[in-house]
Tab-separated table of C-alpha atoms in Angstrom:
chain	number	residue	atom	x	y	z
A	70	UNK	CA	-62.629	-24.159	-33.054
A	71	UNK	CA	-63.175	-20.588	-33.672
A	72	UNK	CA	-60.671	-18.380	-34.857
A	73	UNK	CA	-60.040	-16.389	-31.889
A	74	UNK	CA	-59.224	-19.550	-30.161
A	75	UNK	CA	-56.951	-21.023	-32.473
A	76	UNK	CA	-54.904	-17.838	-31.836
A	77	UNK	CA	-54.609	-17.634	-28.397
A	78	UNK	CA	-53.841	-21.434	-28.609
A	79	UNK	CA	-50.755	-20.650	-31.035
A	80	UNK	CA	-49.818	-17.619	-29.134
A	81	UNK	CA	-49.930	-19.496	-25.590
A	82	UNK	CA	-47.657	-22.384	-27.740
A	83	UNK	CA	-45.442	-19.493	-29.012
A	84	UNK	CA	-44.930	-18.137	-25.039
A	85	UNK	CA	-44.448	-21.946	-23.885
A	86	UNK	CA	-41.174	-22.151	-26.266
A	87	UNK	CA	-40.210	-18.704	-25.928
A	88	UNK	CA	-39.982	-18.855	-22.000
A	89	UNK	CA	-38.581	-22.338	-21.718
A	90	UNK	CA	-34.811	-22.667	-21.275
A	91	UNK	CA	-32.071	-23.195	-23.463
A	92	UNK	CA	-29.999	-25.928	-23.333
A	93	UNK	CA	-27.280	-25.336	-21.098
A	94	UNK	CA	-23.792	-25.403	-23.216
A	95	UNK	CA	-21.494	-27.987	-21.136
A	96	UNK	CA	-18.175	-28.209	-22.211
A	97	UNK	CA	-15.629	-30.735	-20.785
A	98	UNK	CA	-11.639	-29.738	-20.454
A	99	UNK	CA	-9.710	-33.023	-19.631
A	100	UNK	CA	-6.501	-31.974	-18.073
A	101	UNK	CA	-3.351	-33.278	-17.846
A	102	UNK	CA	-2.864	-31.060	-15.071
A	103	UNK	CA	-4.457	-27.800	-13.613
A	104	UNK	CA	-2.796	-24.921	-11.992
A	105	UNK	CA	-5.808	-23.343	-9.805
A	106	UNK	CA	-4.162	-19.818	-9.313
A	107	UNK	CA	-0.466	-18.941	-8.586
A	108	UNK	CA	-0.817	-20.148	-4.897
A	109	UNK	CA	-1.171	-23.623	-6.059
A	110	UNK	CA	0.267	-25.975	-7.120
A	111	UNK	CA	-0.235	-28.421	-10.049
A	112	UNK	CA	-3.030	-30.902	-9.439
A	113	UNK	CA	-2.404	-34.175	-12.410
A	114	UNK	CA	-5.310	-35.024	-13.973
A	115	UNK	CA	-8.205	-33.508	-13.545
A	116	UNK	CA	-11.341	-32.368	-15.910
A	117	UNK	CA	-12.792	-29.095	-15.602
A	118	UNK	CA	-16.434	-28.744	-16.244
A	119	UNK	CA	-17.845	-25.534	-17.893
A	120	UNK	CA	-21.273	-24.857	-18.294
A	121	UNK	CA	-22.456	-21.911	-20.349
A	122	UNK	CA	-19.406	-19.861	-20.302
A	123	UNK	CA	-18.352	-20.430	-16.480
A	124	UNK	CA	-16.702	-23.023	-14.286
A	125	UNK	CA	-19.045	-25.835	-12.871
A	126	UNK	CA	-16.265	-27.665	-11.385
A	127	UNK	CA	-12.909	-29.535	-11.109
A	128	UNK	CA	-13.299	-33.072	-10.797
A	129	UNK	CA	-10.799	-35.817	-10.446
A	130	UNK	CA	-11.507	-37.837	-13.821
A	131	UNK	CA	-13.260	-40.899	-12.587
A	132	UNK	CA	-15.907	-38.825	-10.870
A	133	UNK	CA	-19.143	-39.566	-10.883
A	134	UNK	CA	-20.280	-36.088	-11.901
A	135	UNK	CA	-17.929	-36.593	-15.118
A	136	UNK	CA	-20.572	-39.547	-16.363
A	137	UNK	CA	-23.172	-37.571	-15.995
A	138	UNK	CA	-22.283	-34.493	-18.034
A	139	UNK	CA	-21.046	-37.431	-20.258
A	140	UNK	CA	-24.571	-38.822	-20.531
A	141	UNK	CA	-25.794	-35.184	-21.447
A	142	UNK	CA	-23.418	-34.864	-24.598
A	143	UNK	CA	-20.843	-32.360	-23.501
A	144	UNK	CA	-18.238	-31.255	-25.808
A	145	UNK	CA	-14.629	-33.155	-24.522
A	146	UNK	CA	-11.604	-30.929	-25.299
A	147	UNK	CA	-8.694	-33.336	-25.133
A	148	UNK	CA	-5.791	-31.502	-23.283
A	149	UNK	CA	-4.456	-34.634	-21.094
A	150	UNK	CA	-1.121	-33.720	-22.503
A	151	UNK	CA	-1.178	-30.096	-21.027
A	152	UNK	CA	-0.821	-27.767	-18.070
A	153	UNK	CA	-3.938	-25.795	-17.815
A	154	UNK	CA	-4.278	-22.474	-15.925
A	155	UNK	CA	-6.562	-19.064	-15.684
A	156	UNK	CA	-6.142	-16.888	-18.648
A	157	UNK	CA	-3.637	-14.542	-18.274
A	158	UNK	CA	-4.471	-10.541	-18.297
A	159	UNK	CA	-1.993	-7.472	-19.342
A	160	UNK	CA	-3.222	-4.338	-18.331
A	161	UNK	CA	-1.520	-2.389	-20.373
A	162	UNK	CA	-2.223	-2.576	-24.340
A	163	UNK	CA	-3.368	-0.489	-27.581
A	164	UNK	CA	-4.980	-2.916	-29.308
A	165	UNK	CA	-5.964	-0.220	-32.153
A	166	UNK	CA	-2.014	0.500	-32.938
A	167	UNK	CA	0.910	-1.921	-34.117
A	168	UNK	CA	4.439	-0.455	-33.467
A	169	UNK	CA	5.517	2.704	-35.988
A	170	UNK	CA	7.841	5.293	-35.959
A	171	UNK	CA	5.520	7.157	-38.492
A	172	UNK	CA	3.669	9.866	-36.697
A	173	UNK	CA	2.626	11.747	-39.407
A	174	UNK	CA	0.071	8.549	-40.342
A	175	UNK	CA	-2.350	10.143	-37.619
A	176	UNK	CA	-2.992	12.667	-40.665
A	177	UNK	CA	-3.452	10.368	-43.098
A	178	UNK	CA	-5.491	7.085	-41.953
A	179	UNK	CA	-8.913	6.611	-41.857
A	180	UNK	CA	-10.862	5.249	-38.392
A	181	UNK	CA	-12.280	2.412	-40.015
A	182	UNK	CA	-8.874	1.115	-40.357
A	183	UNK	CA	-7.479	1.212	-36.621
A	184	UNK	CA	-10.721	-0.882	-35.842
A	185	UNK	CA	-9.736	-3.215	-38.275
A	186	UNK	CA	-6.224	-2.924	-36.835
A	187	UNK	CA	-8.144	-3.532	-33.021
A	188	UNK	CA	-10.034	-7.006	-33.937
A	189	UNK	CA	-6.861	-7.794	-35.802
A	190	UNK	CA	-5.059	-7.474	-32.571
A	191	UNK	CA	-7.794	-8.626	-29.828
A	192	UNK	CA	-7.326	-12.058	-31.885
A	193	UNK	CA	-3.856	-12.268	-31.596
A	194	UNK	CA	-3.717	-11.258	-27.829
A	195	UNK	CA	-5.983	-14.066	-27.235
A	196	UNK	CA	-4.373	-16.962	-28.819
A	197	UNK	CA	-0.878	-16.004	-27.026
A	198	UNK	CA	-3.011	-16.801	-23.934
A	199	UNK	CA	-4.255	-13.011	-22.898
A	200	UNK	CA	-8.211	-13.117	-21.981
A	201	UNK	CA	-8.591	-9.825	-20.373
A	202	UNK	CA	-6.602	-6.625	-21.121
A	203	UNK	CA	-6.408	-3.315	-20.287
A	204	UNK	CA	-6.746	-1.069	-23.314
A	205	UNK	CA	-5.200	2.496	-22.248
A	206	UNK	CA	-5.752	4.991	-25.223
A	207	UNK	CA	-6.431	3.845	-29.012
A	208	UNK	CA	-6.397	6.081	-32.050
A	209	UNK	CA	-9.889	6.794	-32.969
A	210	UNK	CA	-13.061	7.898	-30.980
A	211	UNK	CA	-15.364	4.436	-30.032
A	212	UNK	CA	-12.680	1.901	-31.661
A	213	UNK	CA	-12.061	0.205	-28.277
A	214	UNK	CA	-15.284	0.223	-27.094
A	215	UNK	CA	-17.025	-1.359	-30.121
A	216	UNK	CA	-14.198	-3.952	-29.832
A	217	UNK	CA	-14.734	-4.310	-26.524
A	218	UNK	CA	-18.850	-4.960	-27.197
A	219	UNK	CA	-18.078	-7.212	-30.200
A	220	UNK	CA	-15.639	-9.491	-27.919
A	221	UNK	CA	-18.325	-9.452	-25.367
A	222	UNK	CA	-21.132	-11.038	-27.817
A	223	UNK	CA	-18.769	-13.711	-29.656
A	224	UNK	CA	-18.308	-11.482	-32.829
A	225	UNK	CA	-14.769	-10.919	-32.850
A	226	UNK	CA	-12.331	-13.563	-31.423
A	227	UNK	CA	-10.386	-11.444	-28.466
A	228	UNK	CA	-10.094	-11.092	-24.831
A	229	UNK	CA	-12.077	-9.228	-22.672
A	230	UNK	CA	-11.253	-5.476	-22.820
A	231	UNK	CA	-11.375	-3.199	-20.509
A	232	UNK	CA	-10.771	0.272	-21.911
A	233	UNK	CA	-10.014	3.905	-21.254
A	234	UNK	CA	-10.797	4.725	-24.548
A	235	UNK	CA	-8.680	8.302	-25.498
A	236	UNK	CA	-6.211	9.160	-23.045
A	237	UNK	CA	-6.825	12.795	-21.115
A	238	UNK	CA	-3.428	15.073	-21.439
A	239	UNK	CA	-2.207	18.636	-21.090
A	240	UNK	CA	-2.005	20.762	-24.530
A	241	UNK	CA	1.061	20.173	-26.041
A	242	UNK	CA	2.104	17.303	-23.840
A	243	UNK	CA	2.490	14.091	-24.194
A	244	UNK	CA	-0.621	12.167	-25.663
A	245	UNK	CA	-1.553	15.516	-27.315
A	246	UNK	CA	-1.217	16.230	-31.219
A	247	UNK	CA	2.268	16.546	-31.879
A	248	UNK	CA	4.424	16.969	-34.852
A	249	UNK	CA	1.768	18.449	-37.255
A	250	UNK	CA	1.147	22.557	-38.357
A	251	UNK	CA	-1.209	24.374	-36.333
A	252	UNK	CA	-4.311	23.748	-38.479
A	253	UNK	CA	-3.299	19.706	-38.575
A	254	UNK	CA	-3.132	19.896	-34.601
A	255	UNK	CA	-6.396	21.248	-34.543
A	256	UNK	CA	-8.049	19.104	-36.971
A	257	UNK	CA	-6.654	15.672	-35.342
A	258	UNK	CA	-7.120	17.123	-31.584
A	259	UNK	CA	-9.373	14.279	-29.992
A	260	UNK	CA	-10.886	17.110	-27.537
A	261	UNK	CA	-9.444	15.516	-23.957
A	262	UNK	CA	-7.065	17.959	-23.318
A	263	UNK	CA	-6.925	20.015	-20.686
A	264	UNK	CA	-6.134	23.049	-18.537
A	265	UNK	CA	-6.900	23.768	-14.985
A	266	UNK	CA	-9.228	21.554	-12.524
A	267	UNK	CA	-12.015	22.062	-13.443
A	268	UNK	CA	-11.631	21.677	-17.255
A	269	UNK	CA	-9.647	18.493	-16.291
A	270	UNK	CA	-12.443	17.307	-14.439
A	271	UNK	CA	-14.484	18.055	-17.386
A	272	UNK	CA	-12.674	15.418	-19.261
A	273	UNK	CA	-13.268	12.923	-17.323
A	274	UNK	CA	-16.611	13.177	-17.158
A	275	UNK	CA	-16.995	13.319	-21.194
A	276	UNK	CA	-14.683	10.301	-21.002
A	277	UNK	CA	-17.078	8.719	-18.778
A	278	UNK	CA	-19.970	9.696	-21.167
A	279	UNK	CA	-17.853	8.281	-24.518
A	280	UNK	CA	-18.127	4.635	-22.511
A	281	UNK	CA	-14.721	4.390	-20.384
A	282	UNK	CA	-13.885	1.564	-18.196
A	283	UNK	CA	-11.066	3.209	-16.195
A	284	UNK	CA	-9.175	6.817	-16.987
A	285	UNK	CA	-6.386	6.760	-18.296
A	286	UNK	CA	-3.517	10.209	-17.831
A	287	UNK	CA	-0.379	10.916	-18.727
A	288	UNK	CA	1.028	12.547	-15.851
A	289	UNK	CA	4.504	12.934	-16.974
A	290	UNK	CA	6.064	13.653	-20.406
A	291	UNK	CA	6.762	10.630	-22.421
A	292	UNK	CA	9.173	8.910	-25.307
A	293	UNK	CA	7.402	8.320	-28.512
A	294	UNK	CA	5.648	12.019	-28.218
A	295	UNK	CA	7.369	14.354	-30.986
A	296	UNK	CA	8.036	16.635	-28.291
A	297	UNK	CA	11.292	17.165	-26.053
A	298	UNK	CA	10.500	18.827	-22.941
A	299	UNK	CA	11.507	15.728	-20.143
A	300	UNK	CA	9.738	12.836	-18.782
A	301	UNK	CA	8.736	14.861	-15.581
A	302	UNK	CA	5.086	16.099	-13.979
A	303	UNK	CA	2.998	17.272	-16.543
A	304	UNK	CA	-0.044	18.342	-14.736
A	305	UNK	CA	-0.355	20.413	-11.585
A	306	UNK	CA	-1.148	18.510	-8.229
A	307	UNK	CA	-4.583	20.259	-8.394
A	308	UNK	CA	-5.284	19.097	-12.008
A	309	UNK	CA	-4.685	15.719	-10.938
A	310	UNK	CA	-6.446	16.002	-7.556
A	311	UNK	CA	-9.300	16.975	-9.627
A	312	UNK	CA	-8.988	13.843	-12.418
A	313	UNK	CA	-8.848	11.382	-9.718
A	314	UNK	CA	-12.057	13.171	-7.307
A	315	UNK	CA	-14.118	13.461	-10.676
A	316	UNK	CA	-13.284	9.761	-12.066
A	317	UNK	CA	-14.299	8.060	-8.432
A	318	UNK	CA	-17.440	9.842	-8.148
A	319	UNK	CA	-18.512	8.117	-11.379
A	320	UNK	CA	-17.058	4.635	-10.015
A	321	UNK	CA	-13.704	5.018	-12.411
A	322	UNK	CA	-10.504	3.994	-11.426
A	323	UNK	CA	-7.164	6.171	-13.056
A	324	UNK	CA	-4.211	4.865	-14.254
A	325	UNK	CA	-1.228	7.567	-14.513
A	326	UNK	CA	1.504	7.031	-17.781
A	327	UNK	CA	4.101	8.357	-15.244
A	328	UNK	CA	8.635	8.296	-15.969
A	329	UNK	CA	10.212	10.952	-13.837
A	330	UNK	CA	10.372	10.087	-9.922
A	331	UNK	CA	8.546	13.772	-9.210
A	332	UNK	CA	5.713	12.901	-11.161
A	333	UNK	CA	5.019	9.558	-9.898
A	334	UNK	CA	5.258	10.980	-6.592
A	335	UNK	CA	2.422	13.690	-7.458
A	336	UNK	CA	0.231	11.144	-9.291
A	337	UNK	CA	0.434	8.927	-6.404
A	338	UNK	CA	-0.424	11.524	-4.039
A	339	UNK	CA	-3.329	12.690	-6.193
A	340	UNK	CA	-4.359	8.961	-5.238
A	341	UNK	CA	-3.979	7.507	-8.934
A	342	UNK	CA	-4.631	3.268	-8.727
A	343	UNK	CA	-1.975	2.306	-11.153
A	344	UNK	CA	1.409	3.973	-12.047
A	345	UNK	CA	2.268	2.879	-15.853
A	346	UNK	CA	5.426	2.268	-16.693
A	347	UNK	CA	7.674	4.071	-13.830
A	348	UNK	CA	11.053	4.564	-15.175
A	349	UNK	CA	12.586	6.791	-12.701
A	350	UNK	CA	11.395	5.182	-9.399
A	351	UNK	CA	12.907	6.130	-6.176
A	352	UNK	CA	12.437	5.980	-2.643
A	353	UNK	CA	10.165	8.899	-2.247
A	354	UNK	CA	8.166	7.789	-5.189
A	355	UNK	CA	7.798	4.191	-3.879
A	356	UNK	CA	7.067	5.602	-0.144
A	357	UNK	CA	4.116	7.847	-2.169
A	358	UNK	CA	2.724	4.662	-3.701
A	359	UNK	CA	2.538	2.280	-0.662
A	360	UNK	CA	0.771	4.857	1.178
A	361	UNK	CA	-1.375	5.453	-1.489
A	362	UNK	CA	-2.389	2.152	-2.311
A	363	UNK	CA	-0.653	2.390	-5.880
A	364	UNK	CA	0.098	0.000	-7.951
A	365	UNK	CA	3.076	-0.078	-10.524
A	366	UNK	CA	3.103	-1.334	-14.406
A	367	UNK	CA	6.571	-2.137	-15.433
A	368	UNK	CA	5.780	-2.635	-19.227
A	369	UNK	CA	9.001	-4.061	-19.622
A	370	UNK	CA	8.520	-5.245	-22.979
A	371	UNK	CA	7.866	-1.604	-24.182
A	372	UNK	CA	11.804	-0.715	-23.141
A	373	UNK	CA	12.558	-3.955	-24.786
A	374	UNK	CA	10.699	-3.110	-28.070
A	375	UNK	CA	11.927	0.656	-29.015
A	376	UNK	CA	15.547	-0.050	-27.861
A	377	UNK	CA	15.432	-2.765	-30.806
A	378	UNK	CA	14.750	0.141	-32.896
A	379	UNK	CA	17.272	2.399	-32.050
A	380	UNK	CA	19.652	3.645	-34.832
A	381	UNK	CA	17.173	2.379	-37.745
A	382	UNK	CA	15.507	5.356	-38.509
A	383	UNK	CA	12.531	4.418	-37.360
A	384	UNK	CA	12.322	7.280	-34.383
A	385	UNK	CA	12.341	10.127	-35.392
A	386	UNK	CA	15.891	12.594	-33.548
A	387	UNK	CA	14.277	13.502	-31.006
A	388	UNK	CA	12.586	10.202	-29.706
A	389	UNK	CA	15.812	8.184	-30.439
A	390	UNK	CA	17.328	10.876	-27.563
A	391	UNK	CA	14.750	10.014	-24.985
A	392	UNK	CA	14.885	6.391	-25.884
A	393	UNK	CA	18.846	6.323	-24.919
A	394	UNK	CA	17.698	8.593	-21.778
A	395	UNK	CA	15.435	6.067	-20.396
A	396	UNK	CA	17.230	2.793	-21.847
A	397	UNK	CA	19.528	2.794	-18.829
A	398	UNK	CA	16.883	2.877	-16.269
A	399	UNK	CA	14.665	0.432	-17.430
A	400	UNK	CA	16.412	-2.555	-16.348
A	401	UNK	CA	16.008	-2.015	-12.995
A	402	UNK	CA	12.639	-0.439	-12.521
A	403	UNK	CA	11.360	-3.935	-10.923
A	404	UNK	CA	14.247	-4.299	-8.847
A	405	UNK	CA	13.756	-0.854	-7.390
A	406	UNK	CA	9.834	-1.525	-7.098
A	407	UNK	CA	11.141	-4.507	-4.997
A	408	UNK	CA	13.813	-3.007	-3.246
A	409	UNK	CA	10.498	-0.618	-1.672
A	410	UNK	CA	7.950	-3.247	-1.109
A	411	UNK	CA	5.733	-1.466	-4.442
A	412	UNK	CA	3.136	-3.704	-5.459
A	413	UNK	CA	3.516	-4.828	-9.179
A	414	UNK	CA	1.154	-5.893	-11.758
A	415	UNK	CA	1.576	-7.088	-15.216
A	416	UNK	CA	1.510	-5.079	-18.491
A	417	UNK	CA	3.391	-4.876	-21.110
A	418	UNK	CA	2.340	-1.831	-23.723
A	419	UNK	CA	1.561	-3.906	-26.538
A	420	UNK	CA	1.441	-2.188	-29.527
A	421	UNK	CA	4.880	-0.406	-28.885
A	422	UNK	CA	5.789	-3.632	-29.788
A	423	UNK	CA	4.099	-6.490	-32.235
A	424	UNK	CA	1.003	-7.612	-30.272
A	425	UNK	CA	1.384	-11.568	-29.704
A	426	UNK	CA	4.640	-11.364	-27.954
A	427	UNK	CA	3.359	-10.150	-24.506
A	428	UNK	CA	4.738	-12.785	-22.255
A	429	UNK	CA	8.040	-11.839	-23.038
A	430	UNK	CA	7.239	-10.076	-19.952
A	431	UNK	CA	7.536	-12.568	-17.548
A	432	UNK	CA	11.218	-13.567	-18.602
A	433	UNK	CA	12.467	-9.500	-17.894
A	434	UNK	CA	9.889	-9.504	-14.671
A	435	UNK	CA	12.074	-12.769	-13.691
A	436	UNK	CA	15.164	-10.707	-14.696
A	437	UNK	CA	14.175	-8.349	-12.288
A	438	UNK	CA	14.325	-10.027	-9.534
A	439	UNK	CA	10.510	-11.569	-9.689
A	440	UNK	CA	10.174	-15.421	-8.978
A	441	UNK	CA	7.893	-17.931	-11.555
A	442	UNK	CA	5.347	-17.793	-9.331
A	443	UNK	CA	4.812	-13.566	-8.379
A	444	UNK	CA	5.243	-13.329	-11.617
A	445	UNK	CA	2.632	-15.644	-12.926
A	446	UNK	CA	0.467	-14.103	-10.019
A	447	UNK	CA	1.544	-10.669	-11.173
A	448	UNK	CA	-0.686	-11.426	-14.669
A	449	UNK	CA	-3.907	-13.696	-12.902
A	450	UNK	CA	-4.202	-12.987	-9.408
A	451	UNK	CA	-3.014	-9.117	-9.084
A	452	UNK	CA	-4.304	-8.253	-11.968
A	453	UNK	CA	-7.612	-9.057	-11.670
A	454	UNK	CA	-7.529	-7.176	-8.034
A	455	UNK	CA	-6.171	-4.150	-10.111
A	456	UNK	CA	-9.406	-3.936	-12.369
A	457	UNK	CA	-11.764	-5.233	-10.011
A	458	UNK	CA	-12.714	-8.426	-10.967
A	459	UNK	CA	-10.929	-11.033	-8.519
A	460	UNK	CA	-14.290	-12.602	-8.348
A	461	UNK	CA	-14.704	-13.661	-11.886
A	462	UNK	CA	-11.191	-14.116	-13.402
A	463	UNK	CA	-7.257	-15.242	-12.143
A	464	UNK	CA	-8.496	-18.374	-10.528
A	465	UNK	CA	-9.539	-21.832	-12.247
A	466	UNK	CA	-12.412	-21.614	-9.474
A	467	UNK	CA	-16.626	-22.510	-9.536
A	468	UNK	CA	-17.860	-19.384	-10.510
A	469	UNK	CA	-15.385	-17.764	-12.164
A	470	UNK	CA	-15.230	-17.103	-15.594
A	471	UNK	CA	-14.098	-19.403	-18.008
A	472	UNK	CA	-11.088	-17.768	-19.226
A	473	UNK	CA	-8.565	-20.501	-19.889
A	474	UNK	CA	-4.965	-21.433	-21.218
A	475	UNK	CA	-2.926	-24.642	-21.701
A	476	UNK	CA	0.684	-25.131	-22.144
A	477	UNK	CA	4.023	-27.971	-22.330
A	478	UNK	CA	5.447	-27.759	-18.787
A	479	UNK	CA	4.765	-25.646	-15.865
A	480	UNK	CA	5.119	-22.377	-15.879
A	481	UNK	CA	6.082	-22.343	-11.887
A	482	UNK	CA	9.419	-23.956	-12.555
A	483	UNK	CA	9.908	-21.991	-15.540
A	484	UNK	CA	7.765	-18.684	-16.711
A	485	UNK	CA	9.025	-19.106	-20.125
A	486	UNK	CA	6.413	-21.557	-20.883
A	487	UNK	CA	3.699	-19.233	-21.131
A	488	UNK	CA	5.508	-17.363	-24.285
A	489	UNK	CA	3.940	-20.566	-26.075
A	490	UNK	CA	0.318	-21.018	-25.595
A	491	UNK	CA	-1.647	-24.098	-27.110
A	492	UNK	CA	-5.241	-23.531	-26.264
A	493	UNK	CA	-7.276	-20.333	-25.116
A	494	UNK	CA	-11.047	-20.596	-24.111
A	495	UNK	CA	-12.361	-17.129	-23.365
A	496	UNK	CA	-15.335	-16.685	-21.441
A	497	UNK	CA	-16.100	-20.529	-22.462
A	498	UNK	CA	-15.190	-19.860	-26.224
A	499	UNK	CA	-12.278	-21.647	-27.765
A	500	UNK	CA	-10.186	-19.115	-29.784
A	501	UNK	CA	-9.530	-20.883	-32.794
């Protein structure tokens, strides 16, 4: 055989194995009982089969279909003893930060250590049963997308992350460079600040270009800012007409850090998706939101967290005074959401607090007037509306996404379940 022969035999050999399939990955999860989504309700036993990262099907155990993917060698996870149920998702975290009261350490730590901070965290969030988050604003320039790529590919244990990268403010406000001299502002300033619509709209665009998911504002003033100038609107309507125009030309939803009732009126009516937080809700606010289609963000646990703080030293004066200002409110925020027919969503502004302890949530949501069930819906079904992926995640469904938690008891009789997670498989990977 000549030469030129053998070669085109080995590379026609080398295309054959290079074009055939892989072996699918088939994973079996036998359940001791399966919570579709938060309309259901618990099935018994039941085995859900996962083939290369998604949901095949849920099949009673003696199935048929069950010896088959048997026969083919699929991994069995052994969770007959459990509750199983979609991963949960909190759309509102900073994966890159862990709770200080040290501002000044903006001027004095590196970027390679927040994303070391980030995977840190992403792992953490996972195994206490989070598989999708919202990131809105880390420290450094790329850290949250990088985590969000490395999450993606299997390289860092985490959820799926969905993030606004840096957050776009007004100059001097809060989510600007506070605290520091003149020359120290300048040096740290992140460049997504703003002044006037069109520079505004500016932002978002360079946002867009930097590799945002979503944009994320601070439309009022806020409590762990070193600055003391209220929790009300901090951009003009126009400004914000002009953030949310610019973000949905480029396909970008905008979520609005909003306290004072005035502003999250105006960010409503600038047609913002999500209002973060919303300490000071009233009527007029709530009327702004339902007719805007907005949804509200409690981040309970965020109240929860700095209020455990207070009188430690940790704040600095003037933070501990807006932490007693809005301490009063907080309690009722999802009653008054309620009260107005607001829509709510879950997130909980990990990182305020230590990262791990996000389903404290559902107990205060409870508190407030929530029941097991909107609440559990409030973190699976809602929230994957909210970002825009109801097709792929919130539901134990063919199809979707195999983003998946177990836990002792069920969490529809009693929410409090979910603060101890046993088992989290994110987009087919087990967290270990």
């Amino acid at each position: 055989m000549s030469l030129l022969k053998r070669i085109a035999g080995a590379v026609t050999a080398l295309i054959a194995v290079t074009a055939s399939p892989a072996a699918a990955e088939t994973i079996l999860i036998e359940a001791g009982s399966v919570i579709m989504d938060a309309d259901s309700q618990p099935t018994g036993p039941m085995t859900i089969v996962i083939v290369d990262g998604a949901i095949e099907g849920i099949y009673a155990p003696d199935a048929a279909a069950i010896a088959a993917y048997d026969a083919q060698g699929a991994q069995v996870i052994d969770l007959s003893d459990k509750t199983v149920l979609p991963g949960l998702v909190d759309l509102h975290t900073h994966l890159s930060g862990d709770p200080s009261g040290d501002f000044w350490r903006a001027a004095t730590t590196p970027p390679e250590y927040f994303t070391l901070i980030a995977a840190k965290n992403a792992r953490i969030t996972a195994l206490a049963g989070f598989t999708t988050v919202r990131d809105l604003g880390s420290r450094t320039d790329q850290v949250t997308q990088m985590l969000r790529l490395a999450t993606a590919e299997g390289l860092v244990p985490g959820p799926r992350v969905i993030t606004s990268a840096r957050t776009i403010s007004i100059i001097g406000g809060h989510g600007d460079t506070n605290g520091f001299t003149e020359h120290v502002n300048d040096v740290l300033d992140s460049g997504f600040t703003c002044t006037g619509p069109v520079e505004c709209a500016e932002k978002v665009r360079l946002a867009s270009q930097y590799g945002a998911d979503l944009i994320k504002i601070t439309a009022t003033g806020g409590v762990l800012s070193q600055q003391g100038r209220g929790l009300e609107a901090h951009f003009s309507d126009a400004e914000m007409r002009a953030i949310v125009d610019t973000a949905e030309t480029l396909g970008l939803r905008v979520a609005a850090h909003a306290h004072g009732a005035r502003g999250i009126e105006a960010a409503a009516r600038a047609g913002v998706h999500t209002i973060e937080h919303g300490t000071y809700i009233d009527e007029a606010a709530a009327r702004a939101m339902n007719e805007a289609g907005t949804t509200l963000i409690p981040t309970l646990m965020a109240f929860e967290g700095i209020r455990q703080n207070l009188g430690t030293g940790f704040y600095s004066p003037v933070v501990e005074n807006k932490i007693r200002a809005v301490s009063e409110f907080a309690d009722t925020i999802v009653q008054r959401a309620r009260e107005n027919n607001v829509r709510i969503a879950f997130g909980t502004d990990a990182g305020v607090f230590p990262h791990g302890q996000n389903a404290g949530e559902f107990r205060l949501m409870v508190a407030g007037g929530m029941t097991n069930r909107e609440a559990l819906a409030a973190a699976t079904i809602v929230a994957a509306q909210v970002i825009g992926l109801e097709g792929e995640i919130g539901r134990i469904a063919p199809g979707f996404s195999a983003d998946i938690i177990a836990v002792d008891g069920n969490p529809l009789a009693d929410v409090t379940v979910l603060e101890n997670v046993d088992f989290t498989m994110v987009r087919g990977r087990v967290i270990e």
